[in-house]
Structures are given as C-alpha cells and as structure tokens.
Tab-separated table of C-alpha atoms and ligand atoms in Angstrom:
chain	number	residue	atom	x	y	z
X	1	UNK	CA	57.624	-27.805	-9.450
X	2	UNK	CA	58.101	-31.639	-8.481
X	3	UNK	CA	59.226	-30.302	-4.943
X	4	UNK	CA	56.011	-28.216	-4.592
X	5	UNK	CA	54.350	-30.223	-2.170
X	6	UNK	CA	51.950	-27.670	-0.530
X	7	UNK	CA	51.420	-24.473	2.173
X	8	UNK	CA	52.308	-23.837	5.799
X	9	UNK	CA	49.991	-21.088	7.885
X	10	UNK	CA	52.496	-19.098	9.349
X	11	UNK	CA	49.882	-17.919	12.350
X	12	UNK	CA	48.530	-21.698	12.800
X	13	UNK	CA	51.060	-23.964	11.240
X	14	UNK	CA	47.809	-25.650	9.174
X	15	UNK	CA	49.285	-27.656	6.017
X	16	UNK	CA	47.132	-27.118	2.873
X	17	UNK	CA	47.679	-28.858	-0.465
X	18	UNK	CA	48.858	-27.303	-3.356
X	19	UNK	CA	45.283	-26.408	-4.775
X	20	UNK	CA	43.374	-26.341	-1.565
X	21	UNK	CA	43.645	-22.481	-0.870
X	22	UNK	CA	44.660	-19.517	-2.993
X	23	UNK	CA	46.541	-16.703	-1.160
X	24	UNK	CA	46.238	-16.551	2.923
X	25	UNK	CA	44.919	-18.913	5.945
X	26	UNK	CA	41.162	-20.002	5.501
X	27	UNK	CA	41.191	-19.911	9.106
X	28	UNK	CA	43.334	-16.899	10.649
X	29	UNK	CA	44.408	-14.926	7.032
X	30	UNK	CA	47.991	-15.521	7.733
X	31	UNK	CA	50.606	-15.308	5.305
X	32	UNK	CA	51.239	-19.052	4.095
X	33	UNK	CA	55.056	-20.194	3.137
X	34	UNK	CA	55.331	-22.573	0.290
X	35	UNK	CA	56.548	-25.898	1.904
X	36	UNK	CA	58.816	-27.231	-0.550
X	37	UNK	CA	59.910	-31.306	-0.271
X	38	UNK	CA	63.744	-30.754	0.856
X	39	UNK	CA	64.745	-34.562	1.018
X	40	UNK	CA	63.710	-34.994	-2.799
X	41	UNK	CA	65.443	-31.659	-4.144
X	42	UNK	CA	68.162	-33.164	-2.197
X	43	UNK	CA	68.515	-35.986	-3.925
X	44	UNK	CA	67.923	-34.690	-7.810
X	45	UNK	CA	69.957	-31.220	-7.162
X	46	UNK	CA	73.297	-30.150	-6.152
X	47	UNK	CA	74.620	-26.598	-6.377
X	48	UNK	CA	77.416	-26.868	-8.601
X	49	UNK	CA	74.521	-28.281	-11.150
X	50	UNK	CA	72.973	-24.668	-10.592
X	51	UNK	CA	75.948	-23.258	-11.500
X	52	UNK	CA	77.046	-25.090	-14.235
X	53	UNK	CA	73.867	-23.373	-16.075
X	54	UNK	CA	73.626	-20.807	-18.663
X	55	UNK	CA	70.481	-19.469	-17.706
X	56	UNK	CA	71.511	-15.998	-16.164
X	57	UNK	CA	68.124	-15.242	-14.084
X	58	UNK	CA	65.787	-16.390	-11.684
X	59	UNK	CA	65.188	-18.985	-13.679
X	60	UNK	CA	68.115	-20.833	-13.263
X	61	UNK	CA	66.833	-21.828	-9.682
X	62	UNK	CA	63.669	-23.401	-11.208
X	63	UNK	CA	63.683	-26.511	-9.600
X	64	UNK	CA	63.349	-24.532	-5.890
X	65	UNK	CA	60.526	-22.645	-7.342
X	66	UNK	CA	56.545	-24.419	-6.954
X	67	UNK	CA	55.759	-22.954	-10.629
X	68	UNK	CA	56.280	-24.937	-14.041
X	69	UNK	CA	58.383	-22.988	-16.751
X	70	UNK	CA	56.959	-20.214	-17.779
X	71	UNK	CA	57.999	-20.114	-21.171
X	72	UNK	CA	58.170	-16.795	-22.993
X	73	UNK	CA	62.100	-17.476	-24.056
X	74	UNK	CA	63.637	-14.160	-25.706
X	75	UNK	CA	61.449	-11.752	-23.766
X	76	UNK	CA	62.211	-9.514	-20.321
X	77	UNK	CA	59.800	-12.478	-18.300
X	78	UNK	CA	63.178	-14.423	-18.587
X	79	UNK	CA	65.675	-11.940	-17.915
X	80	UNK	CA	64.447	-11.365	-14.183
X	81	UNK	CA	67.192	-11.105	-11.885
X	82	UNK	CA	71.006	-12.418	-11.946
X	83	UNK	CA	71.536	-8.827	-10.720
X	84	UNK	CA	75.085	-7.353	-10.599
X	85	UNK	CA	77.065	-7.967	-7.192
X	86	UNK	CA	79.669	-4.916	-6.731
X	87	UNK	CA	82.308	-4.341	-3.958
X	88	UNK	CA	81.956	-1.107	-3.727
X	89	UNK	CA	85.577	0.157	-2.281
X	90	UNK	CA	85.320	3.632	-1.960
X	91	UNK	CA	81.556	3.381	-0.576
X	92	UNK	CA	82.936	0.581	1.870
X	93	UNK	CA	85.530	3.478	3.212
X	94	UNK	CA	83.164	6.121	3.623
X	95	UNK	CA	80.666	3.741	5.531
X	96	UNK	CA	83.605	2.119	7.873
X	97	UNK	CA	82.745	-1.246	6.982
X	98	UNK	CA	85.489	-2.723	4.896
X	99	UNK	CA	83.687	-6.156	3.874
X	100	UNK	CA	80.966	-4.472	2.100
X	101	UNK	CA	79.182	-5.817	-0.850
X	102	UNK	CA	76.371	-3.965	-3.198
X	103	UNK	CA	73.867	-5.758	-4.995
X	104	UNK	CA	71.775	-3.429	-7.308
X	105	UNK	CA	68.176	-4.964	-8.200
X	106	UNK	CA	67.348	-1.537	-10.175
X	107	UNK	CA	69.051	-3.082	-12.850
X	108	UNK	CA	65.836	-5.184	-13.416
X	109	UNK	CA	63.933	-5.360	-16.565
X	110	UNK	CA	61.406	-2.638	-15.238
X	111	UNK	CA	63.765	-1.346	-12.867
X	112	UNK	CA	63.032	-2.821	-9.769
X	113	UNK	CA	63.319	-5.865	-7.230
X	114	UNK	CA	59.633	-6.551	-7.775
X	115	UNK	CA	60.295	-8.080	-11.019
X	116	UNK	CA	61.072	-11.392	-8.899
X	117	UNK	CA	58.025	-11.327	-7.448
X	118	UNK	CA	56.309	-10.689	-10.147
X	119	UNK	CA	57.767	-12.938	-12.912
X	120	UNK	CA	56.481	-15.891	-10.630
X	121	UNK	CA	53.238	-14.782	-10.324
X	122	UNK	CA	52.651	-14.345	-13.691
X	123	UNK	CA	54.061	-17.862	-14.325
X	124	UNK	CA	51.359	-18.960	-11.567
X	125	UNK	CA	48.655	-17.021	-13.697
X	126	UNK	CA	49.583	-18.644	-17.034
X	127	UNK	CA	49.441	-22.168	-15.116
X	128	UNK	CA	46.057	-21.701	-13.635
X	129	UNK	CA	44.828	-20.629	-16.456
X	130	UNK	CA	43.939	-16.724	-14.693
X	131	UNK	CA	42.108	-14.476	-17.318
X	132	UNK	CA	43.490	-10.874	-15.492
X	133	UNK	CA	45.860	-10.608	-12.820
X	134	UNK	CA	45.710	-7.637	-10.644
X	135	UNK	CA	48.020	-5.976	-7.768
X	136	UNK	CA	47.901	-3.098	-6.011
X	137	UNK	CA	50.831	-1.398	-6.101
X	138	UNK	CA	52.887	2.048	-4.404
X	139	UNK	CA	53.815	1.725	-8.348
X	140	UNK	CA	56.846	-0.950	-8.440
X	141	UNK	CA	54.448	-3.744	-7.872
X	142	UNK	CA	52.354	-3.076	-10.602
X	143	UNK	CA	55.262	-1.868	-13.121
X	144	UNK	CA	56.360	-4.736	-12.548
X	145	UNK	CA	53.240	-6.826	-12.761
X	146	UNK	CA	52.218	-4.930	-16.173
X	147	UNK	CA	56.015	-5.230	-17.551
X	148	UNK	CA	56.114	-9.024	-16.970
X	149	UNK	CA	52.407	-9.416	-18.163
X	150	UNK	CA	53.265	-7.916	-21.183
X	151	UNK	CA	55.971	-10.230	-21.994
X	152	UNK	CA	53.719	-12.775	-21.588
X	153	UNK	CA	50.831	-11.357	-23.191
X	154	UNK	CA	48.844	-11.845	-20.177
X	155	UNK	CA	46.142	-8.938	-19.118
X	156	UNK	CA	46.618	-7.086	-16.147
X	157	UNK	CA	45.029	-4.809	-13.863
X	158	UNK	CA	46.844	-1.825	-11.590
X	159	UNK	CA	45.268	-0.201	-8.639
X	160	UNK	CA	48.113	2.271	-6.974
X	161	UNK	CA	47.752	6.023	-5.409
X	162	UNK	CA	47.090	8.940	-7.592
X	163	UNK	CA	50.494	9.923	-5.562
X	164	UNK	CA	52.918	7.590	-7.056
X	165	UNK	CA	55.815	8.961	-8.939
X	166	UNK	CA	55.242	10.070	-12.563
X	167	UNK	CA	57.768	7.387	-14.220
X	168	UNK	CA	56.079	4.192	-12.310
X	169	UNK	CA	52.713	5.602	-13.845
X	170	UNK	CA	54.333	6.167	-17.141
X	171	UNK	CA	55.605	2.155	-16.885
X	172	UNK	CA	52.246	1.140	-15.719
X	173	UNK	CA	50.879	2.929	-19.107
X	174	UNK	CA	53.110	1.772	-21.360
X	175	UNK	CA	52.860	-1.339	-20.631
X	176	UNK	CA	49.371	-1.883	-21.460
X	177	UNK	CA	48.052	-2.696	-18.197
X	178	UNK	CA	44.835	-1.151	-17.642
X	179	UNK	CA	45.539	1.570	-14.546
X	180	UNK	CA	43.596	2.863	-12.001
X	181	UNK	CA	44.674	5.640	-9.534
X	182	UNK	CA	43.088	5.450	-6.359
X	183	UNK	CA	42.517	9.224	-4.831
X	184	UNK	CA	43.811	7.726	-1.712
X	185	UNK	CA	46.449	5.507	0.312
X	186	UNK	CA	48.330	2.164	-0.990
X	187	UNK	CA	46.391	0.249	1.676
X	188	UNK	CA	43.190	1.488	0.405
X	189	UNK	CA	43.750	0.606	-2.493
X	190	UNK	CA	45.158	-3.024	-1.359
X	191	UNK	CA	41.670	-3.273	0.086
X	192	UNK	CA	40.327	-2.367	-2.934
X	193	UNK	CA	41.720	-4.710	-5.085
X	194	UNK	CA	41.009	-8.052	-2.885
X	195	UNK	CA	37.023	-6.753	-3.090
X	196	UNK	CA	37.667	-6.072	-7.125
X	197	UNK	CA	39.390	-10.075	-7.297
X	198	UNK	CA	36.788	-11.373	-5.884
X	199	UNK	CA	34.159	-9.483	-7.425
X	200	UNK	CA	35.314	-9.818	-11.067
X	201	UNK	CA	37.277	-13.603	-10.543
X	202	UNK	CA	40.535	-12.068	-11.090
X	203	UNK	CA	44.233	-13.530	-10.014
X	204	UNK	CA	45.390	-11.213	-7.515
X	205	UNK	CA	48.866	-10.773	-7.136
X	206	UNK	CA	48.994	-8.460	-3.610
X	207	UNK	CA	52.231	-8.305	-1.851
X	208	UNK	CA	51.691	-10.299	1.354
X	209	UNK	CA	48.306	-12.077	0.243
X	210	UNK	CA	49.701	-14.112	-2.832
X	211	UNK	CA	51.828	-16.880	-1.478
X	212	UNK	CA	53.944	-17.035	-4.524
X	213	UNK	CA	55.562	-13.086	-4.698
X	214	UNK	CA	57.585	-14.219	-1.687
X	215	UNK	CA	58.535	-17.095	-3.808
X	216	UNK	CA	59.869	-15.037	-6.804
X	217	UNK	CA	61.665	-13.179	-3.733
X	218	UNK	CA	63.813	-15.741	-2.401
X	219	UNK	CA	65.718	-16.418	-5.470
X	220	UNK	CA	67.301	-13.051	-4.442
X	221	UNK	CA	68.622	-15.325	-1.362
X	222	UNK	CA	69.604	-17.765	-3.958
X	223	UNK	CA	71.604	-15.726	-5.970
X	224	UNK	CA	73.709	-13.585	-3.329
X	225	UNK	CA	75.309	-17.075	-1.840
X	226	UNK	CA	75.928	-18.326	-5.811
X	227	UNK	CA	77.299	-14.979	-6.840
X	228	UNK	CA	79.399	-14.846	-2.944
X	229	UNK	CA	80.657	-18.339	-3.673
X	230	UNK	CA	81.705	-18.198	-7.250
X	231	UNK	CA	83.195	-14.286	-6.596
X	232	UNK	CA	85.724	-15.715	-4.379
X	233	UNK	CA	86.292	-19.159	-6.110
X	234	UNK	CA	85.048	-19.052	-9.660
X	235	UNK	CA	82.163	-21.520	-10.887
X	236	UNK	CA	82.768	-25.152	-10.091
X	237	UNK	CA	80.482	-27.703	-10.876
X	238	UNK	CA	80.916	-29.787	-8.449
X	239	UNK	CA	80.899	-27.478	-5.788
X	240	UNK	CA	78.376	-29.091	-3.017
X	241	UNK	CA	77.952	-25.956	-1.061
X	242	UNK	CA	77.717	-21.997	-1.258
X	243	UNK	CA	78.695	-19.069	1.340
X	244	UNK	CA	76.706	-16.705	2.824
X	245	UNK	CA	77.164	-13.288	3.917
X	246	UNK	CA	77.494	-12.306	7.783
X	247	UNK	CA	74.735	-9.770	7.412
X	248	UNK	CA	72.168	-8.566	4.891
X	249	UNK	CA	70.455	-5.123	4.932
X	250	UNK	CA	67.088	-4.689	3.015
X	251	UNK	CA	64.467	-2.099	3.065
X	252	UNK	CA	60.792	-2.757	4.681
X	253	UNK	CA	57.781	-1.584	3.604
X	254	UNK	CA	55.107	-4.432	3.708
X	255	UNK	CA	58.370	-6.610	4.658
X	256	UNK	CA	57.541	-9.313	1.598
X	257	UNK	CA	61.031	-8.628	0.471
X	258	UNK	CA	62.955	-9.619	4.001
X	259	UNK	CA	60.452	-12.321	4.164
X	260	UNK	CA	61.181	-13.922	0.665
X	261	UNK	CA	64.845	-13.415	1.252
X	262	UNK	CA	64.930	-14.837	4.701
X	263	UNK	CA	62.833	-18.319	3.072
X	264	UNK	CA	65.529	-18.564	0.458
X	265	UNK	CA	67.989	-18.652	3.128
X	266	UNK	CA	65.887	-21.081	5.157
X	267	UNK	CA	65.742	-23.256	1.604
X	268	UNK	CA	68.997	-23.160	1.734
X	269	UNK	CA	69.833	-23.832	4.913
X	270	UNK	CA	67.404	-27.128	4.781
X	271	UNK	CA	69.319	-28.219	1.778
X	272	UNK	CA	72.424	-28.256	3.475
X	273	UNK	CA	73.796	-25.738	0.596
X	274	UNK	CA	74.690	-23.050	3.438
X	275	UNK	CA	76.005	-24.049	6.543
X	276	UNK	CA	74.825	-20.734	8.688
X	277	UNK	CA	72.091	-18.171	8.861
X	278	UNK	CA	72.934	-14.668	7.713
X	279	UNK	CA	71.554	-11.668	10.232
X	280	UNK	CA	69.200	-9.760	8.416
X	281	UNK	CA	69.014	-5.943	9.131
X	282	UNK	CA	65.512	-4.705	7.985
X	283	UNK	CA	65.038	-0.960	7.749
X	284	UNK	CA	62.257	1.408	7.264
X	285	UNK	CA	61.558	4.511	7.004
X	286	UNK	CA	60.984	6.274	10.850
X	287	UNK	CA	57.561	7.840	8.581
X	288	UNK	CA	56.819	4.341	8.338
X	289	UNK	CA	57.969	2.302	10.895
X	290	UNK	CA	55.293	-0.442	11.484
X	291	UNK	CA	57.442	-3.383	11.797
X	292	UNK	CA	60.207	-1.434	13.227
X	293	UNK	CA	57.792	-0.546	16.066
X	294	UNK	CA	56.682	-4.085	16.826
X	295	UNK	CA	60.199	-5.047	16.778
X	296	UNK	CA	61.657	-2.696	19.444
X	297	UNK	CA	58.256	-4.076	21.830
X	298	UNK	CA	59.541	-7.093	20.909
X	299	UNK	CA	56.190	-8.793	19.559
X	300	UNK	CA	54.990	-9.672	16.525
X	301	UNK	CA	51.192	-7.441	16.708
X	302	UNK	CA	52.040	-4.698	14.054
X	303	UNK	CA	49.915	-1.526	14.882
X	304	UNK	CA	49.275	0.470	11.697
X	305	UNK	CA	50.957	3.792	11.023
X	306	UNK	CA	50.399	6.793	9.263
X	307	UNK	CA	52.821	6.425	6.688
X	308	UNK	CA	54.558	9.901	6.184
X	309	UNK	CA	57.937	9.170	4.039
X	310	UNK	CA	58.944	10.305	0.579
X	311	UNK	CA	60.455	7.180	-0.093
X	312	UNK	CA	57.113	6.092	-1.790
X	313	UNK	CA	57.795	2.177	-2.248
X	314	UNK	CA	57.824	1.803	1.905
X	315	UNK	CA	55.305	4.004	2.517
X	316	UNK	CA	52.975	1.665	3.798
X	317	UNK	CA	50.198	2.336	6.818
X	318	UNK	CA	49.372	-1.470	7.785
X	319	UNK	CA	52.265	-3.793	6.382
X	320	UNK	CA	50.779	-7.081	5.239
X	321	UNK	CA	53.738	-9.457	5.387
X	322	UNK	CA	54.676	-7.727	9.107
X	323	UNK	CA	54.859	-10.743	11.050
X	324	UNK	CA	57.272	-12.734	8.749
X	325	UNK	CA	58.916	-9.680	8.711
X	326	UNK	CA	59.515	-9.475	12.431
X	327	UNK	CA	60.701	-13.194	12.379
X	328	UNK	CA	63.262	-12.879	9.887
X	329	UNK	CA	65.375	-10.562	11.736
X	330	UNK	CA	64.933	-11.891	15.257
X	331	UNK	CA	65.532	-15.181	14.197
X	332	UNK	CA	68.482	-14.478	12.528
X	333	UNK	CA	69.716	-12.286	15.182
X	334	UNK	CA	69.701	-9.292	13.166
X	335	UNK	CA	67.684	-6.501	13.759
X	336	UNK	CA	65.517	-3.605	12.476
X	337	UNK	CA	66.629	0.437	12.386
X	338	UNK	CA	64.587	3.250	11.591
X	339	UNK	CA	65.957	5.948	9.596
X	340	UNK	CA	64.497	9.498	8.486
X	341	UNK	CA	64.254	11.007	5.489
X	342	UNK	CA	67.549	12.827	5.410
X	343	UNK	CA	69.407	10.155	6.059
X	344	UNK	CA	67.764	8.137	2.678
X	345	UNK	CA	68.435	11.472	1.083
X	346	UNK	CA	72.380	11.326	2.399
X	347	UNK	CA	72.217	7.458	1.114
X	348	UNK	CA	71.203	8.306	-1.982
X	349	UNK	CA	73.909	10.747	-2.700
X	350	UNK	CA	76.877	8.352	-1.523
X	351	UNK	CA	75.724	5.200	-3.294
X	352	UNK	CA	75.744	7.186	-6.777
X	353	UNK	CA	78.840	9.624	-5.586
X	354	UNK	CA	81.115	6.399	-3.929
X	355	UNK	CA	79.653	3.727	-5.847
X	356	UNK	CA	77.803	4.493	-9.132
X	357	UNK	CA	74.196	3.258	-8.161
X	358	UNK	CA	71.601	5.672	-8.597
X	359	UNK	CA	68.685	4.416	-6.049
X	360	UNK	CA	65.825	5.884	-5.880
X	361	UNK	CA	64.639	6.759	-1.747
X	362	UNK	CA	63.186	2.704	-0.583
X	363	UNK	CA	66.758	1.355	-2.309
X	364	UNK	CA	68.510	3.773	-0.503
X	365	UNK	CA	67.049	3.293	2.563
X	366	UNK	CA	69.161	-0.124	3.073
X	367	UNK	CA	71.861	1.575	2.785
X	368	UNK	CA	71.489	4.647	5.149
X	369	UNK	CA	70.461	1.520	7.456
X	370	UNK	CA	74.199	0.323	7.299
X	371	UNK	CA	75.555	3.726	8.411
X	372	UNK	CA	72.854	3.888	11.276
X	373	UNK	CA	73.592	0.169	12.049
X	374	UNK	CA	77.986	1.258	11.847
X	375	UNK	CA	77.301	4.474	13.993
X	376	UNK	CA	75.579	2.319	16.478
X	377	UNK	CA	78.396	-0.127	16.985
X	378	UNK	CA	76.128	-2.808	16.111
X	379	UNK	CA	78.767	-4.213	13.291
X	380	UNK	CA	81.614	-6.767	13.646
X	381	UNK	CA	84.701	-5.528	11.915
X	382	UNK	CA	85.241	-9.082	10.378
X	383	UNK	CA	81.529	-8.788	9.157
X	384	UNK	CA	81.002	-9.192	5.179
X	385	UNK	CA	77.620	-7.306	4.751
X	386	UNK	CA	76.008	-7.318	1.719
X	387	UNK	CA	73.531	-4.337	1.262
X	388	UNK	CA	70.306	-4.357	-1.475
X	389	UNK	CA	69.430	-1.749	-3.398
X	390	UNK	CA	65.759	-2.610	-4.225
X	391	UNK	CA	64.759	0.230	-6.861
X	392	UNK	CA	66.314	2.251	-9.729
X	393	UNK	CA	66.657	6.234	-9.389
X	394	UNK	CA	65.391	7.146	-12.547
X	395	UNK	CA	61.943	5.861	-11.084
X	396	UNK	CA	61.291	8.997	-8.999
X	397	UNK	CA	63.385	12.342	-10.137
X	398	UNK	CA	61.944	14.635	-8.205
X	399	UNK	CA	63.459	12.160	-4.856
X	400	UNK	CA	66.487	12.530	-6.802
X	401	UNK	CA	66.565	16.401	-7.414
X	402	UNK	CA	65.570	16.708	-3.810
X	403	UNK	CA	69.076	14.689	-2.654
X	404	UNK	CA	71.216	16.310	-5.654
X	405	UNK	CA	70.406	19.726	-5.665
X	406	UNK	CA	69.818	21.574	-9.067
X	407	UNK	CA	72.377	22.600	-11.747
X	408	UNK	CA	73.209	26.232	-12.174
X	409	UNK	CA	71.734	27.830	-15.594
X	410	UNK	CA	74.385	29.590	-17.487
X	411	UNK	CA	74.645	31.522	-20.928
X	412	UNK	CA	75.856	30.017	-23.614
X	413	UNK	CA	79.437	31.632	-23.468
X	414	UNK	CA	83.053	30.978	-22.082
X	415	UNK	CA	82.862	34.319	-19.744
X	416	UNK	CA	79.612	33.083	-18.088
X	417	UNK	CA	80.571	29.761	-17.927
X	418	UNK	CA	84.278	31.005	-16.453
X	419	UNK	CA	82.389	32.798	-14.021
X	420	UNK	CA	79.763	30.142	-12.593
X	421	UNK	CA	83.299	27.987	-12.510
X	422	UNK	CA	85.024	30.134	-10.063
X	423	UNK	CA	81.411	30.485	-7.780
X	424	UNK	CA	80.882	26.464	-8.057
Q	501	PLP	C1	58.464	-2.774	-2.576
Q	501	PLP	C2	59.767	-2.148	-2.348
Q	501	PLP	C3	60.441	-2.251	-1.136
Q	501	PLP	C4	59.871	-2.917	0.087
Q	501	PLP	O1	59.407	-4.234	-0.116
Q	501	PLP	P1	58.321	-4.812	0.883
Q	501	PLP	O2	58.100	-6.192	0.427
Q	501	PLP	O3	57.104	-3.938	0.714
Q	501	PLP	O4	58.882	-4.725	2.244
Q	501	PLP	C5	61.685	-1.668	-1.015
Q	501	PLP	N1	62.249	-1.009	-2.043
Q	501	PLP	C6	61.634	-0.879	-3.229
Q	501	PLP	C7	62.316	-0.097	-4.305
Q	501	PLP	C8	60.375	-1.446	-3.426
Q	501	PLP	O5	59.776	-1.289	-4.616
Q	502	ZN	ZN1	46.419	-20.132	9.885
C-alpha cells in the first residue's frame, strides 16, 4: 500500500492520484495501470524476504499490491492463489516440448484464476468503504466475486448470461450474491452493469474497467518466478533475485489475465528481481478472436466479434482490456494463436489423460495454444514454457462430456460386464 502512488492512462499516459478517478481514463476510457513507487519497494523489500514467509497466497506479495490488508484471516479471501506448479512429464512428451511446466489456477478457492482478481477488489471495496460490489461476469468473474464477498461478508451483485454453465450459476447462488441472468450476451450485460453502478452507487468490479482486477492478476506473475526459482534451488532468504520462464501461454478472452500477468512481470522487471522478459503466447478461441485479429494486422484497434465458442469464459464479442492485451505479447516478443474448438476439446483430454488436470474449455485453451504454437515451429527446443490453466473442469460438465465421450451402461452382472469388456 505505501508503494501505491497513483494511475497511468494507458491510451494518454495522464497520471492520476490514487483517489482522483475510479476505474478508466476521464479523458479517453482507457484502461489505467497502477503505477507503483519502484525505488521505495526497492529499498524496504528483497525477494528472499518474500520467500522467507509463511503466508501461502497472494497475500504474501502484499507489499506490491496498492490495497491495505484485507483481513478476514481463516477464511477462503486468504487462501487465493499459491497455486500448484507441476512438470508435467508425460504431457511434456506428447506436446514435444521437453521444458514444460503446468500451473493449475482451478485449484482456487472457487475454482478459478479469477479469485486473484477478485480477492483484491473486494479488499478495495472493504477500504472504500463500498456498500455492494457488482461484476458482470461469463460466470467465473462473479463466482468469484460472490465467493470472496462472502468470506468477507461483503454484499454483492452478479449480472452474467442466462447461458453460463449450470455449476458457475449454482456458485453464484450459493454464495449469497444476489444474481441476475441477462437473456443476452456477456457484453450486454457488461454494459448493463456500468449503467446499474452508476445508477444505484455501487463498486463495480468489471474486468477491464476496475483498475485493481489486473492487480490481483499479476501476483500470478509473482508467483511463477518464486515457485521457478525455489523449484530448482529451494527457498533462500537471501536470495536477491528470481527466474523466469522463456515463454508463458495464457488464454484471452477480455485479455485482463495476459495483461495482469504481463504488469507483474514488468514489476518485476523494474525491481530488478528478474533480469529478462518472458514471451507471452496469448490464445483465444478462433470463435472469438478479437485480439487475435488485431494482432495479426498488427495494430492495437480491436474490432468486435461475434463470439461463437463453447469455451464460455473467452467468449467475449468486444474485449475490454484488448489493447493491453495486444501489448503484452508484442512487447515481449511473443505472440497470439487462434485455436478452434476441437483443438480445446483435444487439450482438454491430454491435460487430464497426460497430466491429471481436469480444465474446463478457456483453461484448456492455453494449452491447445502450445501444440498450435510446437506444430508451427514457433518454439526453441531449449525453451522452458510454462502453460496456465485458468479454470477447473468440474465448472462446465457438459464441455467435459463433449471432450470425454460417455460411459457405456451395463447390467449389473459379470456376463454383461465381460461382454462390454471385450467391445471396449
Ligand atoms: C476469465 C477467464 C479467462 C480469460 O481471462 P480474460 O481476462 O477475460 O482474458 C480464461 N480462462 C478462464 C477459465 C477464465 O475464467
Ligand atoms: Zn487516457
């Protein structure tokens, strides 16, 4: 929080004080980055201190986050994150790419990487004292948002399609968030819910509007060099740097996930804790390939889609965070790939088969990225590439029927079952 020292436009370049705006550009709605004061973390924080602690989640990296402490000890709000970090050997075979590394972010308290996101932004909420906070959501969002709200006993408000998987409803529900399906698309309802904020003076946490779910994102950055480092050497407290990765492959819907990772990196980098810039691969869905688009014309105007994909998380028309998006891959010489539906279906199948992560479709889609990305050539051999998977399967079963196939129905004796043996 010390370090928080304001906002940078990322259309202009305006600065804006910590309290001066709320989510985007007064004067060009751009996505803002939260400018953090590098010299001073410098000076009070060195990475080995990170990783002497014994806080095993985002938290741990709360002096590079602009929020104060949340609070809420001994509830799922503070077990966000410190996600598990597999080499995956068989799954490395299969894809060709022998320096591969999995990190699976389904193993979240609600099952997804928008916990980070929204962890933070509830933190925000408790700190400016916001009555309701409300998100639109494809359904992770606002899972998310209501799981994390009700750890901290904070109302919330979900707007997401009447289309969105049964189980994110169910979490949505059970959460106590108060839930409205929209009977239409994700970005109507993100349209919705910025007239709705204004309109009833609630905190709105929208992926690529609120400043601060990019924020919760980055500690995703933080935590793959840590986990890297300390893999290969074991903890050391007076370790003064971390490694990175060669390459990083994420999924892309609204592209606030590559953008949050790529700022952690940049923190990172400005800190002097990493001495190079990972390429980051983003990948979407070819039924939703907004940024992907502007990325092969090689600008940064993202024309909106119509979003087709039944991987539901990246199914996005207009991404909001496109332009960061764009910039974290080119800058970082990495690159974006488009893959279809079959192929997320295909990824799905190996990462559970080869390496015992069930994803649902938008985790898997990283992943079916890699093999597109190996296929293509576009892979060193000496490459360590670390892939994310961003959502658990359970959260959609019908996606998961659809890759696995069904289970033959038998009766209940040894002949029958003998039988179906010898056919299977
Ligand atoms: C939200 C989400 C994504 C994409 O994140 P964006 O910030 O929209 O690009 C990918 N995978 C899963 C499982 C998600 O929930
Ligand atoms: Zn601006």
């Amino acid at each position: 929080m010390p370090g928080f020292v304001g906002y940078r436009c990322s259309l202009c370049g305006e600065r804006y004080a910590p309290n001066e705006v709320t989510y985007t550009c007064p004067a060009d709605s751009g996505n803002l980055d939260v400018v953090l004061d590098y010299a001073d973390l410098q000076r009070r924080l060195a990475p080995g201190a990170i990783e002497a602690s014994e806080d095993f989640s985002i938290w741990r990296y709360l002096p590079l986050l602009p929020v104060e402490d949340p609070g809420h000890v001994g509830t799922p709000l503070r077990a966000v994150g410190w996600t598990p970090l597999f080499q995956p050997e068989r799954l490395a075979a299969k894809a060709g790419v022998p320096r591969l590394w999995l990190k699976d972010d389904g193993r979240n308290p609600t099952a997804s990487f928008k916990d980070r996101a929204s962890a933070v932004v509830v933190a925000r909420a408790q700190q400016v004292g916001a009555r309701v906070v409300v998100t639109a959501s494809t359904g992770n969002a606002g899972a998310a948002l209501a799981g994390m709200a009700a750890a901290a006993g904070q109302p919330a408000v979900i707007l997401a399609p009447k289309t969105a998987p049964a189980a994110k409803v169910a979490q949505l529900l059970m959460f106590g968030a108060r839930v409205f399906l929209v009977d239409g698309t994700y970005d109507q309802a993100f349209d919705l819910t910025l007239e709705a904020a204004g309109e009833f003076g609630w905190y709105c946490r929208n992926t690529g509007y609120n400043p601060f779910t990019a924020e919760g994102k980055k500690t995703v950055a933080f935590e793959i060099c840590e986990q890297f480092t300390r893999g290969r050497a074991g903890g050391d407290a007076a370790r003064r740097g971390w490694e990175a990765p060669d390459a990083i492959f994420v999924s892309v819907g609204d592209g606030n996930i590559i953008s949050g990772l790529h700022k952690g990196l940049k923190d990172l980098l400005a800190l002097g804790w990493i001495e190079r810039m990972p390429r980051l691969f983003g990948i979407q869905s070819t039924g939703s390939a907004a940024i992907y688009n502007a990325f092969v014309r090689g600008n940064e105007t993202i024309e909106p889609v119509s979003a087709t994909t039944m991987a539901d998380s990246i199914s996005v028309d207009l991404p909001r965070d496109g332009v960061r998006a764009v910039r974290a891959a080119r800058e970082t010489q990495g690159a974006y790939l488009a893959v279809s539906d079959d192929d997320i279906l295909a990824a799905m199948r190996d990462l559970a088969r080869e390496a015992a992560v069930f994803a649902e479709p938008a985790g898997a889609t990283a992943y079916a990225g890699l093999v597109r990305a190996q296929q293509e050539g576009r892979l060193h051999p000496e490459w360590r590439v670390l892939v994310l998977n961003t959502g658990n399967g359970l959260k959609d079963v019908r996606a998961a029927m659809q890759a696995s196939g069904q289970a033959a129905v038998i009766s209940p004796t040894l002949s029958a079952l003998r039988k179906a043996v010898s056919i299977g």
